[in-house]
Amino acid sequence: MGKLRDQMKRDLELKNYSPKTRSCYLASAKNFALHFHRSPVELTDEEVREYLRYLIQEKKASQSAISQTYSALKFLYETTLKRDWNGFRIPRAKMEKRLPVVFSQQEIQAIFSAARNLKHRALLMTIYSAGLRVSEVVHLKVSDIDSQRMVIRVEQGKGKKDRYTLLAQRTLEVLRDYWRAYRPKEWLFPGQPSKGSLSISSVQKIFGKVLQEAGIKKHATVHTLRHSFATHLLEAGTDLYHIQRLLGHATPKTTTIYFHLSRKDLGGVSSPIDHLERTGKPTS
């Protein structure tokens, strides 16, 4: 793509997109151009439609990959090439609506018990008790822990926004033990070498190992701790507004998914099978 790539890169930087998003968008635009062996400048809405159809029907790409490609091409044509994307009338593929996995409180306790390494336990407890994203916990600094106000400062979280979230008393106690043992200086959870922060992949590996040690078979990721934090708050009676603020969601709509994960509203509802008259045990 040459000059066009450089122009798109500048536009993404001017719009203050994250480095990860910039990299993904540029890769998607490059793959689009390589598919037709022509510059996107020469391609029209028909080629865009054909390419998206190819990703869906032939390449069997995931829905997130298709959505990302759609967004990248929309940015390329609308922002960089100054074309009327709405005039293309290209529909965005519907995303599957899947509810995330949530741990029970017993499973959360089992995870902490299985994390025998003090640094790993402090790391996972901080993620769960504050509802942090993995990208947020690796960038925490020692100075972000405010024990006077019992809050954690999250600097430049998703959407380039600062926020405060909870510092639990139990987490603070473990963090103090961890600090006395490891003496971190700048980064709360330094990686190797100690001057840098812990990598996201390292956190994922730590969590996977601890999950295995805890004997939990659920298909979970580090982000499941964040989902569990929000769900458990809702079940404990915390209102949606405060959960939204703690999670750093831009709109309440994103936070309402936890209504579908919580059993709070089902507490007084029982299955009709429990009201049937019991019968004798079936014979083999």
PDB file of C-alpha atoms in Angstrom:
ATOM      1  CA  MET A   1       0.000   0.000   0.000  1.00  0.00           C
ATOM      2  CA  GLY A   2       3.010   2.290   0.443  1.00  0.00           C
ATOM      3  CA  LYS A   3       1.969   5.930   0.728  1.00  0.00           C
ATOM      4  CA  LEU A   4      -1.646   5.000   1.408  1.00  0.00           C
ATOM      5  CA  ARG A   5      -0.549   2.893   4.389  1.00  0.00           C
ATOM      6  CA  ASP A   6       1.485   5.800   5.752  1.00  0.00           C
ATOM      7  CA  GLN A   7      -1.478   8.126   5.329  1.00  0.00           C
ATOM      8  CA  MET A   8      -3.836   5.696   7.072  1.00  0.00           C
ATOM      9  CA  LYS A   9      -1.301   5.246   9.887  1.00  0.00           C
ATOM     10  CA  ARG A  10      -1.131   9.042  10.400  1.00  0.00           C
ATOM     11  CA  ASP A  11      -4.932   9.275  10.437  1.00  0.00           C
ATOM     12  CA  LEU A  12      -5.149   6.529  13.056  1.00  0.00           C
ATOM     13  CA  GLU A  13      -2.561   8.322  15.184  1.00  0.00           C
ATOM     14  CA  LEU A  14      -4.376  11.657  14.839  1.00  0.00           C
ATOM     15  CA  LYS A  15      -7.604   9.951  15.956  1.00  0.00           C
ATOM     16  CA  ASN A  16      -5.617   8.633  18.964  1.00  0.00           C
ATOM     17  CA  TYR A  17      -6.422   4.973  18.338  1.00  0.00           C
ATOM     18  CA  SER A  18      -4.507   2.542  20.548  1.00  0.00           C
ATOM     19  CA  PRO A  19      -1.314   0.962  19.146  1.00  0.00           C
ATOM     20  CA  LYS A  20      -3.039  -2.438  19.061  1.00  0.00           C
ATOM     21  CA  THR A  21      -6.010  -1.079  17.083  1.00  0.00           C
ATOM     22  CA  ARG A  22      -3.711   0.758  14.679  1.00  0.00           C
ATOM     23  CA  SER A  23      -1.754  -2.422  14.010  1.00  0.00           C
ATOM     24  CA  CYS A  24      -4.918  -4.487  13.457  1.00  0.00           C
ATOM     25  CA  TYR A  25      -6.525  -1.925  11.124  1.00  0.00           C
ATOM     26  CA  LEU A  26      -3.381  -1.589   9.021  1.00  0.00           C
ATOM     27  CA  ALA A  27      -3.052  -5.377   8.751  1.00  0.00           C
ATOM     28  CA  SER A  28      -6.707  -5.704   7.697  1.00  0.00           C
ATOM     29  CA  ALA A  29      -6.298  -3.041   4.992  1.00  0.00           C
ATOM     30  CA  LYS A  30      -3.120  -4.734   3.746  1.00  0.00           C
ATOM     31  CA  ASN A  31      -4.845  -8.141   3.514  1.00  0.00           C
ATOM     32  CA  PHE A  32      -7.711  -6.533   1.603  1.00  0.00           C
ATOM     33  CA  ALA A  33      -5.299  -5.045  -0.945  1.00  0.00           C
ATOM     34  CA  LEU A  34      -3.325  -8.289  -1.278  1.00  0.00           C
ATOM     35  CA  HIS A  35      -6.505 -10.258  -1.926  1.00  0.00           C
ATOM     36  CA  PHE A  36      -7.178  -8.250  -5.101  1.00  0.00           C
ATOM     37  CA  HIS A  37      -3.524  -7.384  -5.863  1.00  0.00           C
ATOM     38  CA  ARG A  38      -4.627  -3.781  -6.303  1.00  0.00           C
ATOM     39  CA  SER A  39      -4.578  -0.592  -4.296  1.00  0.00           C
ATOM     40  CA  PRO A  40      -7.763   0.133  -2.277  1.00  0.00           C
ATOM     41  CA  VAL A  41      -7.884   3.455  -4.168  1.00  0.00           C
ATOM     42  CA  GLU A  42      -8.879   1.466  -7.273  1.00  0.00           C
ATOM     43  CA  LEU A  43     -11.390  -0.755  -5.477  1.00  0.00           C
ATOM     44  CA  THR A  44     -15.094  -0.016  -5.041  1.00  0.00           C
ATOM     45  CA  ASP A  45     -17.931  -1.065  -2.791  1.00  0.00           C
ATOM     46  CA  GLU A  46     -18.401  -4.200  -4.899  1.00  0.00           C
ATOM     47  CA  GLU A  47     -14.907  -5.411  -4.014  1.00  0.00           C
ATOM     48  CA  VAL A  48     -15.498  -4.604  -0.347  1.00  0.00           C
ATOM     49  CA  ARG A  49     -18.691  -6.675  -0.400  1.00  0.00           C
ATOM     50  CA  GLU A  50     -16.947  -9.501  -2.225  1.00  0.00           C
ATOM     51  CA  TYR A  51     -14.074  -9.523   0.266  1.00  0.00           C
ATOM     52  CA  LEU A  52     -16.322  -9.574   3.347  1.00  0.00           C
ATOM     53  CA  ARG A  53     -18.350 -12.375   1.767  1.00  0.00           C
ATOM     54  CA  TYR A  54     -15.103 -14.263   1.112  1.00  0.00           C
ATOM     55  CA  LEU A  55     -14.117 -13.942   4.789  1.00  0.00           C
ATOM     56  CA  ILE A  56     -17.520 -15.181   5.940  1.00  0.00           C
ATOM     57  CA  GLN A  57     -18.237 -18.004   3.502  1.00  0.00           C
ATOM     58  CA  GLU A  58     -14.866 -19.256   2.302  1.00  0.00           C
ATOM     59  CA  LYS A  59     -12.296 -18.391   4.943  1.00  0.00           C
ATOM     60  CA  LYS A  60     -14.789 -19.035   7.779  1.00  0.00           C
ATOM     61  CA  ALA A  61     -13.259 -16.163   9.741  1.00  0.00           C
ATOM     62  CA  SER A  62     -14.442 -15.497  13.287  1.00  0.00           C
ATOM     63  CA  GLN A  63     -17.092 -12.877  13.825  1.00  0.00           C
ATOM     64  CA  SER A  64     -14.665 -10.650  15.705  1.00  0.00           C
ATOM     65  CA  ALA A  65     -12.206 -10.816  12.759  1.00  0.00           C
ATOM     66  CA  ILE A  66     -14.978  -9.937  10.309  1.00  0.00           C
ATOM     67  CA  SER A  67     -16.149  -7.040  12.481  1.00  0.00           C
ATOM     68  CA  GLN A  68     -12.578  -5.786  12.801  1.00  0.00           C
ATOM     69  CA  THR A  69     -12.073  -5.928   9.020  1.00  0.00           C
ATOM     70  CA  TYR A  70     -15.339  -4.047   8.478  1.00  0.00           C
ATOM     71  CA  SER A  71     -14.255  -1.304  10.899  1.00  0.00           C
ATOM     72  CA  ALA A  72     -10.788  -1.084   9.330  1.00  0.00           C
ATOM     73  CA  LEU A  73     -12.137  -0.730   5.777  1.00  0.00           C
ATOM     74  CA  LYS A  74     -14.728   1.775   6.955  1.00  0.00           C
ATOM     75  CA  PHE A  75     -11.939   3.874   8.479  1.00  0.00           C
ATOM     76  CA  LEU A  76      -9.790   3.520   5.362  1.00  0.00           C
ATOM     77  CA  TYR A  77     -12.495   4.665   2.947  1.00  0.00           C
ATOM     78  CA  GLU A  78     -14.311   7.144   5.147  1.00  0.00           C
ATOM     79  CA  THR A  79     -11.383   8.860   6.918  1.00  0.00           C
ATOM     80  CA  THR A  80      -8.295   8.323   4.764  1.00  0.00           C
ATOM     81  CA  LEU A  81      -9.808   8.207   1.264  1.00  0.00           C
ATOM     82  CA  LYS A  82     -12.644  10.647   2.105  1.00  0.00           C
ATOM     83  CA  ARG A  83     -15.305   8.479   0.467  1.00  0.00           C
ATOM     84  CA  ASP A  84     -18.921   8.176   1.513  1.00  0.00           C
ATOM     85  CA  TRP A  85     -18.928   4.830   3.310  1.00  0.00           C
ATOM     86  CA  ASN A  86     -22.645   5.135   4.097  1.00  0.00           C
ATOM     87  CA  GLY A  87     -23.215   5.416   0.381  1.00  0.00           C
ATOM     88  CA  PHE A  88     -21.685   1.967  -0.017  1.00  0.00           C
ATOM     89  CA  ARG A  89     -24.584   0.578   2.041  1.00  0.00           C
ATOM     90  CA  ILE A  90     -22.542  -2.381   3.193  1.00  0.00           C
ATOM     91  CA  PRO A  91     -24.289  -4.123   6.103  1.00  0.00           C
ATOM     92  CA  ARG A  92     -22.251  -5.095   9.154  1.00  0.00           C
ATOM     93  CA  ALA A  93     -22.507  -8.798   9.946  1.00  0.00           C
ATOM     94  CA  LYS A  94     -24.537  -9.563  13.069  1.00  0.00           C
ATOM     95  CA  MET A  95     -22.420 -10.558  16.030  1.00  0.00           C
ATOM     96  CA  GLU A  96     -23.307 -13.660  18.003  1.00  0.00           C
ATOM     97  CA  LYS A  97     -24.529 -12.823  21.480  1.00  0.00           C
ATOM     98  CA  ARG A  98     -22.734 -15.085  23.909  1.00  0.00           C
ATOM     99  CA  LEU A  99     -22.831 -14.712  27.652  1.00  0.00           C
ATOM    100  CA  PRO A 100     -19.417 -14.763  29.324  1.00  0.00           C
ATOM    101  CA  VAL A 101     -18.401 -17.431  31.819  1.00  0.00           C
ATOM    102  CA  VAL A 102     -18.633 -16.485  35.501  1.00  0.00           C
ATOM    103  CA  PHE A 103     -16.974 -18.123  38.501  1.00  0.00           C
ATOM    104  CA  SER A 104     -18.874 -18.923  41.671  1.00  0.00           C
ATOM    105  CA  GLN A 105     -17.497 -17.412  44.867  1.00  0.00           C
ATOM    106  CA  GLN A 106     -16.335 -20.901  45.882  1.00  0.00           C
ATOM    107  CA  GLU A 107     -14.353 -21.153  42.636  1.00  0.00           C
ATOM    108  CA  ILE A 108     -12.817 -17.719  43.229  1.00  0.00           C
ATOM    109  CA  GLN A 109     -11.664 -18.876  46.654  1.00  0.00           C
ATOM    110  CA  ALA A 110     -10.254 -22.075  45.126  1.00  0.00           C
ATOM    111  CA  ILE A 111      -8.266 -20.005  42.610  1.00  0.00           C
ATOM    112  CA  PHE A 112      -6.697 -17.880  45.346  1.00  0.00           C
ATOM    113  CA  SER A 113      -5.880 -20.959  47.408  1.00  0.00           C
ATOM    114  CA  ALA A 114      -4.223 -22.597  44.380  1.00  0.00           C
ATOM    115  CA  ALA A 115      -2.039 -19.507  43.796  1.00  0.00           C
ATOM    116  CA  ARG A 116       0.737 -20.452  46.235  1.00  0.00           C
ATOM    117  CA  ASN A 117       3.197 -17.918  44.841  1.00  0.00           C
ATOM    118  CA  LEU A 118       2.625 -14.660  46.761  1.00  0.00           C
ATOM    119  CA  LYS A 119       3.111 -12.445  43.695  1.00  0.00           C
ATOM    120  CA  HIS A 120       0.672 -14.511  41.650  1.00  0.00           C
ATOM    121  CA  ARG A 121      -1.926 -14.477  44.430  1.00  0.00           C
ATOM    122  CA  ALA A 122      -1.617 -10.712  44.862  1.00  0.00           C
ATOM    123  CA  LEU A 123      -1.928 -10.249  41.096  1.00  0.00           C
ATOM    124  CA  LEU A 124      -5.093 -12.368  40.712  1.00  0.00           C
ATOM    125  CA  MET A 125      -6.711 -10.951  43.852  1.00  0.00           C
ATOM    126  CA  THR A 126      -6.125  -7.410  42.573  1.00  0.00           C
ATOM    127  CA  ILE A 127      -7.731  -8.230  39.215  1.00  0.00           C
ATOM    128  CA  TYR A 128     -10.832  -9.808  40.774  1.00  0.00           C
ATOM    129  CA  SER A 129     -11.349  -7.459  43.730  1.00  0.00           C
ATOM    130  CA  ALA A 130     -11.032  -4.324  41.563  1.00  0.00           C
ATOM    131  CA  GLY A 131     -12.634  -5.623  38.339  1.00  0.00           C
ATOM    132  CA  LEU A 132      -9.553  -4.854  36.257  1.00  0.00           C
ATOM    133  CA  ARG A 133      -8.749  -5.700  32.655  1.00  0.00           C
ATOM    134  CA  VAL A 134      -5.496  -7.606  32.198  1.00  0.00           C
ATOM    135  CA  SER A 135      -4.073  -4.621  30.271  1.00  0.00           C
ATOM    136  CA  GLU A 136      -4.854  -2.426  33.285  1.00  0.00           C
ATOM    137  CA  VAL A 137      -3.329  -4.599  35.996  1.00  0.00           C
ATOM    138  CA  VAL A 138       0.021  -4.931  34.196  1.00  0.00           C
ATOM    139  CA  HIS A 139       0.303  -1.137  34.025  1.00  0.00           C
ATOM    140  CA  LEU A 140      -0.485  -0.491  37.690  1.00  0.00           C
ATOM    141  CA  LYS A 141       2.179   1.413  39.576  1.00  0.00           C
ATOM    142  CA  VAL A 142       2.898   1.235  43.290  1.00  0.00           C
ATOM    143  CA  SER A 143       1.697   4.850  43.549  1.00  0.00           C
ATOM    144  CA  ASP A 144      -1.729   3.839  42.138  1.00  0.00           C
ATOM    145  CA  ILE A 145      -2.582   2.023  45.386  1.00  0.00           C
ATOM    146  CA  ASP A 146      -4.243   4.573  47.690  1.00  0.00           C
ATOM    147  CA  SER A 147      -4.667   2.889  51.068  1.00  0.00           C
ATOM    148  CA  GLN A 148      -5.893   6.109  52.698  1.00  0.00           C
ATOM    149  CA  ARG A 149      -8.962   6.333  50.469  1.00  0.00           C
ATOM    150  CA  MET A 150      -9.080   2.558  49.781  1.00  0.00           C
ATOM    151  CA  VAL A 151      -9.129   3.029  46.011  1.00  0.00           C
ATOM    152  CA  ILE A 152      -6.961   1.989  43.075  1.00  0.00           C
ATOM    153  CA  ARG A 153      -6.239   4.524  40.356  1.00  0.00           C
ATOM    154  CA  VAL A 154      -6.497   3.104  36.846  1.00  0.00           C
ATOM    155  CA  GLU A 155      -4.570   5.395  34.545  1.00  0.00           C
ATOM    156  CA  GLN A 156      -5.556   5.548  30.866  1.00  0.00           C
ATOM    157  CA  GLY A 157      -7.721   2.433  30.796  1.00  0.00           C
ATOM    158  CA  LYS A 158      -9.734   1.391  27.766  1.00  0.00           C
ATOM    159  CA  GLY A 159     -10.884   4.434  25.808  1.00  0.00           C
ATOM    160  CA  LYS A 160      -7.966   6.501  27.206  1.00  0.00           C
ATOM    161  CA  LYS A 161      -9.882   7.169  30.425  1.00  0.00           C
ATOM    162  CA  ASP A 162      -8.700   7.401  34.031  1.00  0.00           C
ATOM    163  CA  ARG A 163     -10.890   6.026  36.792  1.00  0.00           C
ATOM    164  CA  TYR A 164     -10.872   4.864  40.390  1.00  0.00           C
ATOM    165  CA  THR A 165     -11.979   1.430  41.507  1.00  0.00           C
ATOM    166  CA  LEU A 166     -12.164  -0.488  44.775  1.00  0.00           C
ATOM    167  CA  LEU A 167      -9.222  -1.431  46.968  1.00  0.00           C
ATOM    168  CA  ALA A 168     -10.521  -4.254  49.153  1.00  0.00           C
ATOM    169  CA  GLN A 169      -9.169  -4.606  52.672  1.00  0.00           C
ATOM    170  CA  ARG A 170      -8.263  -8.255  52.083  1.00  0.00           C
ATOM    171  CA  THR A 171      -6.430  -7.335  48.876  1.00  0.00           C
ATOM    172  CA  LEU A 172      -4.574  -4.523  50.636  1.00  0.00           C
ATOM    173  CA  GLU A 173      -3.322  -6.976  53.279  1.00  0.00           C
ATOM    174  CA  VAL A 174      -1.997  -9.347  50.608  1.00  0.00           C
ATOM    175  CA  LEU A 175      -0.457  -6.452  48.644  1.00  0.00           C
ATOM    176  CA  ARG A 176       1.378  -5.312  51.788  1.00  0.00           C
ATOM    177  CA  ASP A 177       2.766  -8.818  52.322  1.00  0.00           C
ATOM    178  CA  TYR A 178       3.763  -8.904  48.657  1.00  0.00           C
ATOM    179  CA  TRP A 179       5.448  -5.476  48.845  1.00  0.00           C
ATOM    180  CA  ARG A 180       7.457  -6.474  51.923  1.00  0.00           C
ATOM    181  CA  ALA A 181       8.628  -9.639  50.148  1.00  0.00           C
ATOM    182  CA  TYR A 182       9.342  -8.237  46.662  1.00  0.00           C
ATOM    183  CA  ARG A 183       9.825  -4.482  47.208  1.00  0.00           C
ATOM    184  CA  PRO A 184       8.543  -3.367  43.763  1.00  0.00           C
ATOM    185  CA  LYS A 185       9.672   0.179  42.954  1.00  0.00           C
ATOM    186  CA  GLU A 186       7.719   1.686  40.056  1.00  0.00           C
ATOM    187  CA  TRP A 187       5.553  -1.047  38.541  1.00  0.00           C
ATOM    188  CA  LEU A 188       3.363  -2.866  41.051  1.00  0.00           C
ATOM    189  CA  PHE A 189       3.913  -6.149  39.205  1.00  0.00           C
ATOM    190  CA  PRO A 190       7.268  -5.866  37.421  1.00  0.00           C
ATOM    191  CA  GLY A 191       8.318  -8.371  34.808  1.00  0.00           C
ATOM    192  CA  GLN A 192      11.731  -9.458  33.599  1.00  0.00           C
ATOM    193  CA  PRO A 193      13.871  -7.461  33.622  1.00  0.00           C
ATOM    194  CA  SER A 194      12.479  -5.773  36.727  1.00  0.00           C
ATOM    195  CA  LYS A 195      12.512  -2.339  35.077  1.00  0.00           C
ATOM    196  CA  GLY A 196       9.552  -3.235  32.862  1.00  0.00           C
ATOM    197  CA  SER A 197       5.968  -4.180  33.721  1.00  0.00           C
ATOM    198  CA  LEU A 198       4.682  -7.751  33.624  1.00  0.00           C
ATOM    199  CA  SER A 199       3.503  -8.772  30.151  1.00  0.00           C
ATOM    200  CA  ILE A 200      -0.100  -9.667  29.374  1.00  0.00           C
ATOM    201  CA  SER A 201       0.979 -13.087  28.091  1.00  0.00           C
ATOM    202  CA  SER A 202       2.730 -13.770  31.417  1.00  0.00           C
ATOM    203  CA  VAL A 203      -0.479 -13.008  33.335  1.00  0.00           C
ATOM    204  CA  GLN A 204      -2.408 -15.333  31.032  1.00  0.00           C
ATOM    205  CA  LYS A 205       0.103 -18.141  31.617  1.00  0.00           C
ATOM    206  CA  ILE A 206      -0.001 -17.603  35.390  1.00  0.00           C
ATOM    207  CA  PHE A 207      -3.798 -17.724  35.384  1.00  0.00           C
ATOM    208  CA  GLY A 208      -3.924 -20.853  33.215  1.00  0.00           C
ATOM    209  CA  LYS A 209      -1.559 -22.691  35.557  1.00  0.00           C
ATOM    210  CA  VAL A 210      -3.467 -21.613  38.687  1.00  0.00           C
ATOM    211  CA  LEU A 211      -6.792 -22.600  37.104  1.00  0.00           C
ATOM    212  CA  GLN A 212      -5.380 -26.057  36.425  1.00  0.00           C
ATOM    213  CA  GLU A 213      -4.058 -26.327  39.993  1.00  0.00           C
ATOM    214  CA  ALA A 214      -7.511 -25.363  41.308  1.00  0.00           C
ATOM    215  CA  GLY A 215      -9.113 -28.148  39.260  1.00  0.00           C
ATOM    216  CA  ILE A 216     -11.550 -25.766  37.538  1.00  0.00           C
ATOM    217  CA  LYS A 217     -12.659 -27.040  34.121  1.00  0.00           C
ATOM    218  CA  LYS A 218     -14.597 -23.986  32.963  1.00  0.00           C
ATOM    219  CA  HIS A 219     -13.443 -22.424  29.676  1.00  0.00           C
ATOM    220  CA  ALA A 220     -12.245 -19.235  31.372  1.00  0.00           C
ATOM    221  CA  THR A 221      -9.730 -16.465  30.775  1.00  0.00           C
ATOM    222  CA  VAL A 222      -8.213 -13.784  33.007  1.00  0.00           C
ATOM    223  CA  HIS A 223     -11.139 -11.560  31.934  1.00  0.00           C
ATOM    224  CA  THR A 224     -13.503 -14.031  33.654  1.00  0.00           C
ATOM    225  CA  LEU A 225     -12.299 -12.589  36.963  1.00  0.00           C
ATOM    226  CA  ARG A 226     -13.579  -9.164  35.878  1.00  0.00           C
ATOM    227  CA  HIS A 227     -16.937 -10.635  34.798  1.00  0.00           C
ATOM    228  CA  SER A 228     -17.173 -12.424  38.140  1.00  0.00           C
ATOM    229  CA  PHE A 229     -16.406  -9.198  40.056  1.00  0.00           C
ATOM    230  CA  ALA A 230     -19.296  -7.369  38.357  1.00  0.00           C
ATOM    231  CA  THR A 231     -21.731 -10.293  38.676  1.00  0.00           C
ATOM    232  CA  HIS A 232     -20.972 -10.831  42.355  1.00  0.00           C
ATOM    233  CA  LEU A 233     -21.416  -7.103  43.044  1.00  0.00           C
ATOM    234  CA  LEU A 234     -24.811  -7.162  41.349  1.00  0.00           C
ATOM    235  CA  GLU A 235     -25.873 -10.237  43.305  1.00  0.00           C
ATOM    236  CA  ALA A 236     -24.802  -8.490  46.529  1.00  0.00           C
ATOM    237  CA  GLY A 237     -27.160  -5.580  45.768  1.00  0.00           C
ATOM    238  CA  THR A 238     -24.809  -3.006  44.209  1.00  0.00           C
ATOM    239  CA  ASP A 239     -26.688  -0.828  41.720  1.00  0.00           C
ATOM    240  CA  LEU A 240     -25.817  -0.864  38.032  1.00  0.00           C
ATOM    241  CA  TYR A 241     -24.630   2.762  38.008  1.00  0.00           C
ATOM    242  CA  HIS A 242     -21.823   2.089  40.482  1.00  0.00           C
ATOM    243  CA  ILE A 243     -20.811  -1.134  38.727  1.00  0.00           C
ATOM    244  CA  GLN A 244     -20.596   0.800  35.439  1.00  0.00           C
ATOM    245  CA  ARG A 245     -18.332   3.399  37.051  1.00  0.00           C
ATOM    246  CA  LEU A 246     -16.075   0.792  38.659  1.00  0.00           C
ATOM    247  CA  LEU A 247     -15.692  -1.128  35.382  1.00  0.00           C
ATOM    248  CA  GLY A 248     -15.107   2.015  33.330  1.00  0.00           C
ATOM    249  CA  HIS A 249     -17.905   1.313  30.848  1.00  0.00           C
ATOM    250  CA  ALA A 250     -18.829   4.279  28.655  1.00  0.00           C
ATOM    251  CA  THR A 251     -22.561   3.462  28.644  1.00  0.00           C
ATOM    252  CA  PRO A 252     -24.945   1.499  30.920  1.00  0.00           C
ATOM    253  CA  LYS A 253     -25.818  -0.743  27.952  1.00  0.00           C
ATOM    254  CA  THR A 254     -22.488  -2.560  28.213  1.00  0.00           C
ATOM    255  CA  THR A 255     -22.998  -3.186  31.925  1.00  0.00           C
ATOM    256  CA  THR A 256     -26.528  -4.589  31.591  1.00  0.00           C
ATOM    257  CA  ILE A 257     -25.118  -7.918  30.379  1.00  0.00           C
ATOM    258  CA  TYR A 258     -24.549  -8.770  34.041  1.00  0.00           C
ATOM    259  CA  PHE A 259     -28.291  -8.921  34.590  1.00  0.00           C
ATOM    260  CA  HIS A 260     -28.211 -12.038  32.415  1.00  0.00           C
ATOM    261  CA  LEU A 261     -25.353 -13.545  34.432  1.00  0.00           C
ATOM    262  CA  SER A 262     -26.721 -12.866  37.898  1.00  0.00           C
ATOM    263  CA  ARG A 263     -29.000 -15.270  39.766  1.00  0.00           C
ATOM    264  CA  LYS A 264     -30.231 -12.454  42.000  1.00  0.00           C
ATOM    265  CA  ASP A 265     -33.567 -12.063  40.225  1.00  0.00           C
ATOM    266  CA  LEU A 266     -34.009 -15.854  40.057  1.00  0.00           C
ATOM    267  CA  GLY A 267     -33.537 -16.342  43.790  1.00  0.00           C
ATOM    268  CA  GLY A 268     -37.242 -16.886  44.480  1.00  0.00           C
ATOM    269  CA  VAL A 269     -37.970 -18.835  41.311  1.00  0.00           C
ATOM    270  CA  SER A 270     -37.886 -22.625  41.280  1.00  0.00           C
ATOM    271  CA  SER A 271     -38.205 -25.046  38.402  1.00  0.00           C
ATOM    272  CA  PRO A 272     -41.692 -26.595  37.974  1.00  0.00           C
ATOM    273  CA  ILE A 273     -40.139 -30.069  38.261  1.00  0.00           C
ATOM    274  CA  ASP A 274     -39.522 -29.429  41.951  1.00  0.00           C
ATOM    275  CA  HIS A 275     -43.293 -29.062  42.457  1.00  0.00           C
ATOM    276  CA  LEU A 276     -44.151 -32.430  40.941  1.00  0.00           C
ATOM    277  CA  GLU A 277     -45.017 -35.337  43.139  1.00  0.00           C
ATOM    278  CA  ARG A 278     -42.018 -37.598  43.687  1.00  0.00           C
ATOM    279  CA  THR A 279     -42.174 -41.062  42.117  1.00  0.00           C
ATOM    280  CA  GLY A 280     -40.279 -44.199  42.970  1.00  0.00           C
ATOM    281  CA  LYS A 281     -36.786 -44.819  41.637  1.00  0.00           C
ATOM    282  CA  PRO A 282     -36.752 -46.268  38.107  1.00  0.00           C
ATOM    283  CA  THR A 283     -35.721 -49.875  37.790  1.00  0.00           C
ATOM    284  CA  SER A 284     -32.794 -50.865  35.612  1.00  0.00           C
TER     285      SER A 284
END
